[in-house]
Amino acid sequence: MRCSWALFYVVLSAAVLRADGPIDNQPDNVRRVPPPGVKVPDADAKELAVGLEELKKLIDVLKIKSTTKPESLALIPDVEVYYKAVHDALKYDEFFNVKDVAKDVANAKKLLQIGKERAEALAEGKHPWTTQTGVVVRGYRSKIDGSVQPYSVAIPKDYDFKKKIRLDFWCHGRGETLSELNFIQGASGGQFASDKMIVLNLYGRYCCANKLAGEIDCFEALAHAKQNYAIDENRLVMRGFSMGGAACWQFAVHYPSMWCAAAPGAGFSETADFLKVFQNEKVDPTWYEKKLWHMYDCTDYALNLYNLPTVAYSGEIDSQKQAADIMAKAMKREGLELVHIIGPKTGHSYEKAAKAEIIEKIDKIADKGRDPYPAKIKFVTYTLSYNESFWLSVHGLEQHWERAQVEGEIVDKNTITIKSKNVTELLINFGAKNNALAVTGAIKVEIDGQTIDTAKVDRTEGSFILLLNKADGKWMSSVQFSGDTKVVKKQHGLQGPIDDAFLDSFVMVKPTGKPLNEAMGKWCDTEMKHAAMHWRRQFRGEAPMKDDNDISDDDIRNSNLILWGDPSSNAVLKKIADKLPITWKDGKIVVGGETFDAGTHVPLLIYPNPLNPRKYVVLNSGFTFREYDYLNN
């Protein structure tokens, strides 16, 4: 089955269940993540329920009063995170303290009290926590599923709220019992807090190594923090340890132009060697699994650290030293040298002297800050999802999931040279009033030995924006992205795979009609319920769900639609069925010239929504990893 022009992924077979680990991760007996909680005594449960109802009433009143007060409305999530933390722990059996459940209950009561105090203050137009120093819990409403998500900030004691300050992110380690209740109760500034910076401690949507929705959490939390604190965008530092170190590696190589420095500790950085070394697991991927490793295997993106100072740390006797070791090898192949600090005779923790050395090195880098317009850029990607490095961004690939590389250089204030491989569309973007290029005069752009005419390039207020397209081996300037046409093609933000639909606003669309066959209908109903339940468990929000007949124009305009069922059972799918690269006819499913029995096969796919090609439709799938994958992120 081959269809290079189309943006879709189809699975037409029964799911093959694979064990994640050789002993503790058998598909039929995998432990639940998060684990079942401890029963709360009836009296305590009743008291918490009363407290939740009281806080909910205060929040409802705030929402009514704040409709004409945007500032107050924006601060309501700072109250709601306390409600959600206790509500979800009680509703979903997430009091985890086996030895002392009374301690968890006491923490829940404390959080309810803080939530009430914030709500009462906000009702009076006050919000003292927004100018509070020390560790402060904040909350934002996510664009993905409308849930409120917590994060914490450690504010220096003498912080001037009007003066821009460095911001360090802290990505936490693995914690299968890290509910919102436990995260908020244990909020801290991570391991490197000081008076030099604000530390933003990410919840990261629980325990996913800041992948997928956990990745978006970083950017949503940053956007919220920037609304409330004066952040120096050229002094953002990405940090993390253990699972958080893995998160740090991913943020570093995927978004190299965002940070002035990265400091990953331990963790993991790629798939195959990690599973062999850390879990003693036999690795035998299918071709498509191996291809999709390019999404998160940081070794593939090692070249991107060319412009990002990175200081890695490992304990000398920590098995997770493997992460930095393999990154060092990958960087060496690219002609780069990794700064790798090793704590002597140390396991899975920071050694005191090594930690001091890390602080000294990162502080020096952060004091210098990020150069937003470096003279030379080296950038590699395998997917348009990760497509930007400073003043260059990639918007078209000849072959997706294969290595694409761009090198750009500002030779002088009037000349730019670019070398590319496996790239068909590029954007050069120098913001207004930058000093990298001449404010006036001609700009010469040479790409792959060709010279581009830049006479009509936008030079408003000294900016320089040039879009380049490649066709038949020849580069030329363009006035618009090729993705703006009606041609279906992969483009940034619309490149798949299935999981990409769950990184922005989505709605699960429940079928209300009769399915083509009973077996398929039952399977879809089971999978839909499974997807919704596990979205809440793993990504900590309620999956938005509507009946097919209730989908509005606003839903189509603003959200990716997750369609369950078939054209007979789902009214939305029926409306677009003839515009998809797959057909249902006479009890058969036809894909790319091949025919399958609709009684024993179900299509799973992602494709631009024919009703709004700037958004996705997904058929019959939630996020695409299962229970036995939750153990290793």
XYZ file of C-alpha atoms in Angstrom:
633
model
C 0.000 0.000 0.000
C 1.659 3.196 -1.167
C 0.302 6.715 -1.285
C 3.099 9.276 -0.954
C 0.836 12.297 -1.467
C -1.575 11.455 1.284
C -1.431 12.286 4.947
C -2.795 9.250 6.641
C -1.873 6.225 8.612
C -3.965 3.093 8.395
C -3.947 0.000 10.546
C -6.147 -2.786 9.206
C -5.479 -5.668 11.541
C -6.111 -6.817 15.059
C -3.863 -5.115 17.574
C -0.704 -7.070 18.360
C 0.002 -6.837 22.067
C 3.669 -6.708 22.965
C 5.336 -6.865 26.342
C 7.358 -3.831 27.281
C 9.709 -5.633 29.672
C 10.834 -9.244 29.907
C 9.418 -9.882 33.394
C 7.288 -7.117 34.901
C 5.421 -6.031 31.810
C 3.402 -8.902 30.396
C 0.421 -7.667 28.336
C -2.088 -9.832 30.175
C -0.859 -8.868 33.622
C 0.673 -5.411 33.400
C 0.364 -3.332 36.530
C -1.907 -0.325 36.384
C -0.385 3.145 35.979
C -1.301 5.095 38.015
C -1.906 2.370 40.618
C -5.230 1.980 42.436
C -5.442 4.248 45.455
C -6.177 3.640 49.104
C -9.764 3.755 50.365
C -10.544 6.996 52.155
C -12.553 6.582 55.373
C -16.228 7.395 54.794
C -16.254 10.318 57.209
C -13.243 11.915 55.516
C -14.673 11.295 52.062
C -17.910 13.009 53.089
C -16.039 15.974 54.569
C -13.965 16.369 51.405
C -17.095 16.178 49.254
C -18.696 18.978 51.283
C -15.532 21.064 50.978
C -15.429 20.493 47.210
C -19.037 21.618 46.851
C -18.304 24.785 48.821
C -15.278 25.586 46.672
C -17.201 24.835 43.474
C -19.909 27.332 44.450
C -17.256 29.996 45.057
C -15.699 29.262 41.633
C -19.094 29.403 39.901
C -19.784 32.811 41.461
C -16.325 33.999 40.362
C -17.034 32.973 36.770
C -20.267 34.960 36.757
C -18.732 38.053 38.355
C -15.604 37.916 36.199
C -17.354 38.037 32.821
C -16.689 41.791 32.706
C -13.297 41.554 34.405
C -10.768 39.828 32.110
C -7.997 40.003 34.731
C -10.065 38.143 37.320
C -11.300 35.636 34.745
C -7.719 34.827 33.764
C -6.850 34.072 37.398
C -9.662 31.591 38.052
C -7.504 28.594 36.991
C -5.213 29.495 39.913
C -8.181 28.547 42.094
C -9.498 25.670 40.005
C -6.259 23.676 40.180
C -6.916 23.184 43.896
C -10.461 22.005 43.229
C -9.361 19.617 40.483
C -6.537 18.165 42.581
C -8.888 17.115 45.381
C -11.877 16.313 43.170
C -9.949 13.941 40.921
C -8.151 12.251 43.812
C -11.510 11.534 45.436
C -13.434 10.594 42.284
C -10.757 8.460 40.653
C -9.359 6.695 43.709
C -6.010 8.520 43.741
C -5.106 8.784 47.408
C -1.888 6.793 47.201
C -0.351 6.887 50.689
C -0.659 3.233 51.670
C 1.054 3.693 55.053
C -0.827 6.820 56.082
C -3.918 7.727 54.081
C -4.790 10.224 56.826
C -1.795 12.279 55.705
C -3.126 12.406 52.130
C -6.550 13.401 53.452
C -5.005 16.159 55.569
C -3.164 17.451 52.491
C -6.415 17.444 50.531
C -8.152 19.467 53.228
C -5.259 21.917 53.236
C -5.489 22.363 49.462
C -9.232 22.970 49.685
C -8.621 25.666 52.269
C -6.030 27.392 50.066
C -8.439 27.195 47.140
C -11.192 28.819 49.215
C -8.851 31.572 50.403
C -7.860 32.359 46.820
C -11.476 32.314 45.654
C -12.591 34.660 48.439
C -9.707 37.044 47.765
C -10.403 37.067 44.021
C -14.078 37.813 44.703
C -12.845 41.019 46.351
C -10.588 41.835 43.410
C -7.456 40.706 45.264
C -4.866 38.119 44.199
C -1.922 38.254 46.614
C -0.356 35.037 45.270
C 0.502 36.814 41.999
C 3.084 38.961 43.816
C 4.141 36.299 46.276
C 7.761 35.129 46.464
C 8.977 31.640 47.294
C 7.172 28.635 45.831
C 3.818 29.545 44.276
C 1.321 27.201 42.614
C -0.260 28.500 39.421
C -2.727 27.079 36.919
C -3.768 27.547 33.288
C -6.575 26.208 31.127
C -5.222 23.956 28.387
C -6.217 24.449 24.784
C -6.079 20.679 24.285
C -8.987 19.453 26.396
C -10.098 22.487 28.414
C -8.649 21.055 31.631
C -6.897 23.184 34.219
C -3.271 22.147 34.644
C -0.950 23.076 37.518
C 2.631 24.226 37.567
C 4.681 25.894 40.262
C 7.189 28.718 40.238
C 9.966 29.456 42.694
C 10.238 33.249 42.884
C 13.432 34.811 44.328
C 12.916 36.593 47.641
C 13.914 40.044 46.345
C 12.463 39.679 42.852
C 11.484 42.915 41.099
C 8.241 41.978 39.324
C 8.854 44.637 36.653
C 12.389 43.586 35.783
C 13.031 40.797 33.269
C 14.617 37.736 34.806
C 16.063 34.414 33.714
C 13.672 31.435 33.767
C 14.775 27.830 34.331
C 12.394 24.964 33.612
C 12.531 21.908 35.826
C 11.206 18.609 34.440
C 10.476 16.123 37.226
C 11.462 12.481 37.457
C 9.197 9.482 37.157
C 6.444 9.311 39.759
C 3.548 6.938 39.157
C 1.703 8.391 42.175
C 2.292 12.010 41.154
C -1.342 13.060 41.090
C -2.203 16.752 41.002
C -2.791 16.485 44.745
C 0.751 15.228 45.359
C 2.330 17.580 42.831
C 0.779 20.683 44.393
C 1.453 19.525 47.931
C 5.102 18.844 47.113
C 5.643 21.902 44.906
C 9.226 23.097 44.919
C 11.807 24.852 42.808
C 13.552 21.670 41.773
C 17.219 21.042 42.521
C 18.754 24.283 41.253
C 16.622 27.137 42.617
C 18.513 30.333 43.458
C 18.014 34.096 43.589
C 19.290 34.372 40.003
C 16.201 33.019 38.318
C 12.597 31.966 38.483
C 12.274 28.178 38.371
C 9.178 26.847 36.623
C 8.416 23.312 37.803
C 6.372 21.559 35.118
C 3.692 19.022 35.974
C 4.029 17.856 32.377
C 0.667 16.108 32.279
C 1.746 13.574 34.913
C 4.279 10.882 34.014
C 4.900 10.892 30.240
C 8.427 12.343 30.150
C 6.880 15.545 28.751
C 5.997 13.802 25.520
C 2.872 14.545 23.485
C 0.462 16.527 25.708
C 3.270 16.780 28.269
C 5.323 18.582 25.651
C 2.569 21.112 25.002
C 2.303 21.611 28.782
C 5.713 23.301 28.729
C 4.664 25.895 26.182
C 1.271 26.550 27.731
C 2.837 26.972 31.163
C 5.469 29.314 29.694
C 2.807 31.407 27.964
C 0.891 31.688 31.232
C 4.024 32.570 33.208
C 4.916 35.304 30.706
C 1.518 36.888 31.325
C 2.303 37.095 35.028
C 6.068 37.588 35.325
C 8.718 39.565 33.457
C 10.609 36.783 31.669
C 13.805 37.271 29.686
C 13.169 35.204 26.546
C 16.880 35.092 25.791
C 17.660 33.458 29.124
C 15.466 30.356 29.231
C 17.229 27.265 30.591
C 15.852 23.735 30.206
C 16.692 21.303 33.031
C 15.558 17.928 34.332
C 16.738 14.740 35.977
C 15.902 11.053 35.452
C 12.652 10.987 33.458
C 12.984 14.779 33.541
C 16.426 14.404 31.999
C 14.795 12.556 29.121
C 12.340 15.431 28.778
C 15.231 17.889 28.787
C 17.025 16.040 25.970
C 13.856 16.115 23.869
C 13.153 19.805 24.402
C 16.793 20.598 23.639
C 17.070 18.822 20.297
C 13.524 19.510 19.079
C 13.442 23.223 19.971
C 17.123 24.257 19.908
C 16.454 27.954 19.359
C 14.203 28.424 22.403
C 16.755 27.945 25.170
C 20.020 29.616 26.028
C 21.210 26.376 27.677
C 20.135 22.818 28.439
C 21.196 20.686 31.412
C 19.859 17.117 31.173
C 20.624 14.728 34.018
C 20.460 10.949 33.509
C 17.187 9.944 31.813
C 17.083 8.355 28.381
C 17.653 9.782 24.908
C 16.774 7.058 22.406
C 14.877 3.809 22.130
C 16.786 0.716 21.064
C 19.958 0.941 23.139
C 18.030 2.187 26.174
C 15.718 -0.829 26.151
C 18.650 -3.210 25.771
C 20.854 -1.598 28.435
C 18.318 -0.379 30.974
C 15.612 -3.044 30.690
C 17.510 -5.981 29.211
C 14.782 -6.169 26.597
C 14.991 -7.780 23.178
C 14.225 -5.087 20.634
C 12.512 -6.291 17.460
C 10.498 -3.405 15.993
C 8.283 -3.461 12.940
C 9.413 -1.215 10.087
C 6.874 1.451 10.976
C 7.768 1.424 14.674
C 11.440 1.855 13.799
C 10.611 4.681 11.389
C 8.540 6.476 14.011
C 11.394 6.254 16.522
C 12.682 9.251 14.557
C 10.036 11.315 16.340
C 11.655 11.103 19.781
C 15.113 9.525 19.393
C 17.294 12.472 20.339
C 20.395 10.907 18.816
C 18.862 11.548 15.385
C 18.737 15.278 16.187
C 22.177 15.613 17.795
C 23.304 18.159 15.192
C 20.736 20.625 16.591
C 22.919 21.108 19.670
C 25.345 23.008 17.412
C 23.670 26.247 18.528
C 22.616 25.161 22.015
C 25.165 24.948 24.855
C 24.414 21.695 26.660
C 25.845 20.475 29.969
C 24.886 16.854 30.650
C 25.245 15.076 33.987
C 25.456 11.411 34.982
C 26.369 9.488 38.086
C 29.395 7.311 37.348
C 27.630 4.109 38.393
C 24.128 5.056 37.218
C 22.754 2.803 34.449
C 21.047 5.895 33.017
C 24.484 7.294 32.211
C 23.741 5.485 28.969
C 21.647 8.468 27.825
C 24.483 10.994 27.823
C 27.015 8.439 26.582
C 25.001 7.655 23.482
C 24.279 11.343 22.886
C 28.008 12.058 23.128
C 28.638 9.450 20.416
C 25.913 10.899 18.212
C 27.264 14.430 18.666
C 30.787 13.278 17.866
C 29.547 11.932 14.534
C 28.296 15.452 13.836
C 31.623 17.021 14.806
C 30.332 18.228 18.185
C 31.657 17.636 21.698
C 29.274 17.104 24.600
C 30.116 18.652 27.960
C 29.428 15.662 30.204
C 29.967 16.067 33.945
C 30.173 12.780 35.841
C 29.636 12.389 39.571
C 32.342 9.978 40.800
C 31.121 6.794 42.503
C 27.577 8.153 42.321
C 24.379 6.374 41.372
C 21.088 7.957 40.353
C 21.557 11.361 42.002
C 23.585 14.569 41.786
C 27.032 14.438 43.384
C 27.755 17.627 45.362
C 30.913 18.811 43.570
C 29.522 17.896 40.158
C 26.340 19.829 40.912
C 28.394 22.915 41.814
C 30.266 22.588 38.516
C 27.005 22.370 36.574
C 25.693 25.488 38.311
C 28.860 27.420 37.495
C 28.821 26.436 33.813
C 25.102 27.044 33.264
C 25.203 30.386 35.095
C 27.984 31.618 32.799
C 26.027 30.582 29.718
C 22.791 32.116 31.022
C 24.532 35.370 31.933
C 25.591 35.674 28.309
C 22.113 34.763 27.067
C 20.817 33.415 23.790
C 21.733 34.990 20.458
C 18.413 35.083 18.547
C 20.223 35.562 15.220
C 23.346 33.369 15.214
C 25.600 33.802 12.196
C 25.566 30.073 11.465
C 22.842 27.469 11.890
C 22.937 23.699 11.576
C 19.592 21.966 11.818
C 18.206 18.484 11.186
C 14.700 17.036 11.361
C 12.713 14.000 10.299
C 9.258 15.528 10.597
C 7.663 18.900 9.996
C 6.429 18.806 13.579
C 9.933 19.914 14.619
C 10.866 22.352 11.897
C 12.515 25.501 13.269
C 15.913 26.718 14.328
C 16.364 30.446 14.892
C 15.898 32.281 11.580
C 15.337 29.181 9.441
C 12.266 26.950 9.352
C 11.536 23.919 7.173
C 8.063 23.660 5.636
C 8.405 20.890 3.076
C 10.265 17.592 2.861
C 11.005 15.411 -0.142
C 10.698 12.263 1.985
C 9.092 12.339 5.415
C 10.684 10.396 8.295
C 14.049 10.533 6.526
C 16.861 12.869 7.617
C 16.468 16.429 6.357
C 19.281 18.903 6.972
C 19.778 22.638 6.558
C 22.859 24.761 7.145
C 22.519 28.520 6.945
C 25.135 31.225 7.326
C 25.075 35.020 7.445
C 28.265 35.682 5.500
C 27.943 39.446 5.940
C 25.134 41.999 6.361
C 24.160 41.559 2.711
C 24.725 37.849 2.088
C 23.132 34.578 3.260
C 24.172 31.118 2.115
C 22.166 27.934 2.629
C 22.838 24.238 2.028
C 19.961 21.782 2.207
C 19.158 18.094 1.861
C 15.738 16.432 1.597
C 14.029 19.857 1.853
C 11.515 21.399 -0.574
C 10.341 24.501 1.268
C 12.181 26.942 3.546
C 11.418 30.169 5.348
C 14.100 32.727 6.209
C 12.751 35.057 8.880
C 14.653 37.903 10.499
C 12.465 39.903 12.843
C 12.127 43.643 12.748
C 15.002 45.842 13.912
C 17.549 43.046 14.121
C 21.244 43.701 13.639
C 22.117 40.559 11.710
C 21.447 41.940 8.232
C 21.618 45.340 6.596
C 18.548 47.436 7.365
C 18.533 48.704 3.798
C 20.080 47.568 0.541
C 20.018 44.355 -1.458
C 20.290 40.960 0.237
C 21.970 38.170 -1.696
C 20.682 34.670 -0.920
C 22.516 31.636 -2.284
C 20.960 28.211 -1.721
C 22.497 24.967 -2.955
C 24.563 26.917 -5.463
C 21.616 28.961 -6.800
C 21.116 32.714 -6.360
C 17.624 33.931 -5.418
C 16.087 37.241 -6.439
C 15.114 39.101 -3.258
C 13.938 42.342 -4.853
C 10.361 41.882 -3.589
C 11.228 40.608 -0.130
C 9.417 42.168 2.858
C 11.795 44.659 4.529
C 9.323 46.384 6.857
C 11.160 48.049 9.752
C 14.360 46.278 8.825
C 12.911 42.768 8.769
C 13.761 40.204 6.126
C 11.265 37.437 5.301
C 11.838 35.119 2.358
C 9.920 31.952 1.451
C 11.687 29.488 -0.842
C 10.193 26.569 -2.781
C 12.036 23.810 -4.624
C 10.577 22.138 -7.709
C 12.359 19.958 -10.239
C 15.641 20.618 -8.470
C 15.335 24.413 -8.762
C 14.831 26.859 -5.887
C 12.691 29.977 -6.325
C 11.117 32.597 -4.102
C 7.411 32.377 -3.335
C 4.736 34.647 -1.899
C 2.851 31.922 -0.030
C 3.257 28.469 1.449
C 2.321 25.691 -0.923
C 0.240 24.350 1.951
C -2.139 27.297 1.511
C -3.476 25.721 -1.681
C -6.167 23.039 -1.861
C -3.590 20.339 -2.524
C -3.522 17.754 0.266
C 0.042 17.529 1.521
C 1.960 17.346 4.760
C 2.857 20.698 6.279
C 3.892 22.015 9.675
C 1.040 21.481 12.103
C -0.674 19.074 9.731
C 1.797 16.259 9.247
C 0.584 13.464 11.527
C 0.954 10.861 12.907
C -2.284 10.088 14.784
C -0.991 11.381 18.123
C -0.498 14.842 16.636
C -4.264 15.378 16.711
C -4.115 15.256 20.510
C -1.665 18.152 20.804
C -4.343 20.757 20.132
C -8.046 21.160 20.793
C -9.883 17.909 20.058
C -13.387 16.496 20.412
C -14.238 12.808 20.478
C -17.321 12.294 18.305
C -19.589 9.515 19.529
C -21.699 7.653 16.932
C -25.461 7.521 17.505
C -26.486 5.538 14.416
C -26.479 1.838 13.597
C -23.040 0.450 12.626
C -22.407 -1.449 9.406
C -21.919 -4.563 11.487
C -22.352 -5.443 15.149
C -18.780 -6.588 15.788
C -17.297 -3.357 14.468
C -19.771 -1.305 16.481
C -18.868 -3.100 19.725
C -15.142 -2.786 19.061
C -15.407 0.964 18.430
C -17.507 1.508 21.533
C -14.988 -0.387 23.683
C -12.037 1.486 22.181
C -13.734 4.859 22.540
C -14.365 4.248 26.247
C -10.812 2.966 26.673
C -9.378 6.050 24.929
C -11.369 8.440 27.113
C -10.510 6.625 30.355
C -6.806 6.447 29.577
C -6.648 10.038 28.404
C -7.698 11.001 31.904
C -5.303 8.607 33.591
C -2.246 9.448 31.511
C -2.858 13.074 30.457
C -4.979 14.254 33.384
C -7.993 15.760 31.683
C -11.479 14.723 30.670
C -11.556 13.900 26.956
C -14.128 16.250 25.364
C -16.913 14.112 23.880
C -20.049 14.923 21.871
C -22.672 12.975 19.957
C -22.211 13.119 16.202
C -25.442 15.114 15.771
C -24.235 17.769 18.230
C -21.028 18.755 16.419
C -21.192 22.477 15.685
C -19.518 24.766 13.177
C -17.334 26.010 16.030
C -16.193 22.441 16.726
C -15.261 21.983 13.074
C -13.531 25.361 12.971
C -11.532 25.044 16.179
C -10.947 21.375 16.962
C -9.580 18.130 15.607
C -12.420 15.624 15.375
C -11.881 12.084 16.649
C -14.551 10.115 14.810
C -15.627 6.736 16.169
C -17.586 4.234 14.109
C -18.246 4.072 10.379
C -20.222 6.078 7.783
C -23.389 4.279 8.843
C -23.101 4.927 12.579
C -21.382 8.328 12.637
C -23.154 11.248 10.947
C -19.985 13.367 10.661
C -18.061 10.519 9.083
C -20.921 9.912 6.667
C -20.693 13.557 5.577
C -16.986 13.319 4.686
C -16.643 9.632 3.721
C -16.428 10.283 -0.017
C -13.575 12.745 0.557
C -11.299 10.358 2.458
C -8.622 8.101 0.900
C -10.597 5.057 2.059
C -14.041 3.746 1.140
C -16.700 1.464 2.621
C -18.750 -0.506 0.102
C -20.770 -3.720 0.209
C -19.311 -4.811 3.528
C -15.763 -4.087 2.381
C -13.143 -1.455 3.159
C -11.028 -0.341 0.216
C -7.654 1.314 0.713
C -5.088 2.013 -1.989
C -6.469 -0.655 -4.282
C -6.644 -3.321 -1.562
C -9.897 -4.683 -0.153
C -10.598 -5.821 3.418
C -13.577 -7.410 5.137
C -15.372 -4.708 7.159
C -16.599 -7.387 9.553
C -13.074 -8.185 10.737
C -11.137 -5.002 10.026
C -11.324 -1.450 11.366
C -9.530 1.542 9.802
C -7.440 3.797 12.031
C -6.239 6.928 10.276
C -5.445 10.615 10.449
C -6.238 12.985 7.593
C -7.014 16.679 7.020
C -10.660 17.307 7.830
C -12.477 17.826 4.487
C -14.804 20.224 6.315
C -11.806 22.276 7.517
C -8.459 21.213 5.993
C -6.539 23.185 8.641
C -7.623 20.629 11.249
C -7.493 16.841 11.492
C -9.978 14.033 11.532
C -8.928 10.798 13.228
C -10.824 7.558 12.797
C -11.204 5.098 15.661
C -8.100 5.862 17.698
C -7.071 7.629 20.842
C -3.371 8.167 21.569
C -1.524 5.192 20.136
C 0.347 3.531 22.996
C -1.129 1.087 25.483
C -1.007 0.079 29.159
C 2.168 -1.963 28.795
C 3.967 1.106 27.412
C 3.224 3.275 30.446
C 6.064 1.688 32.413
C 8.973 3.152 30.428
C 7.668 6.457 29.020
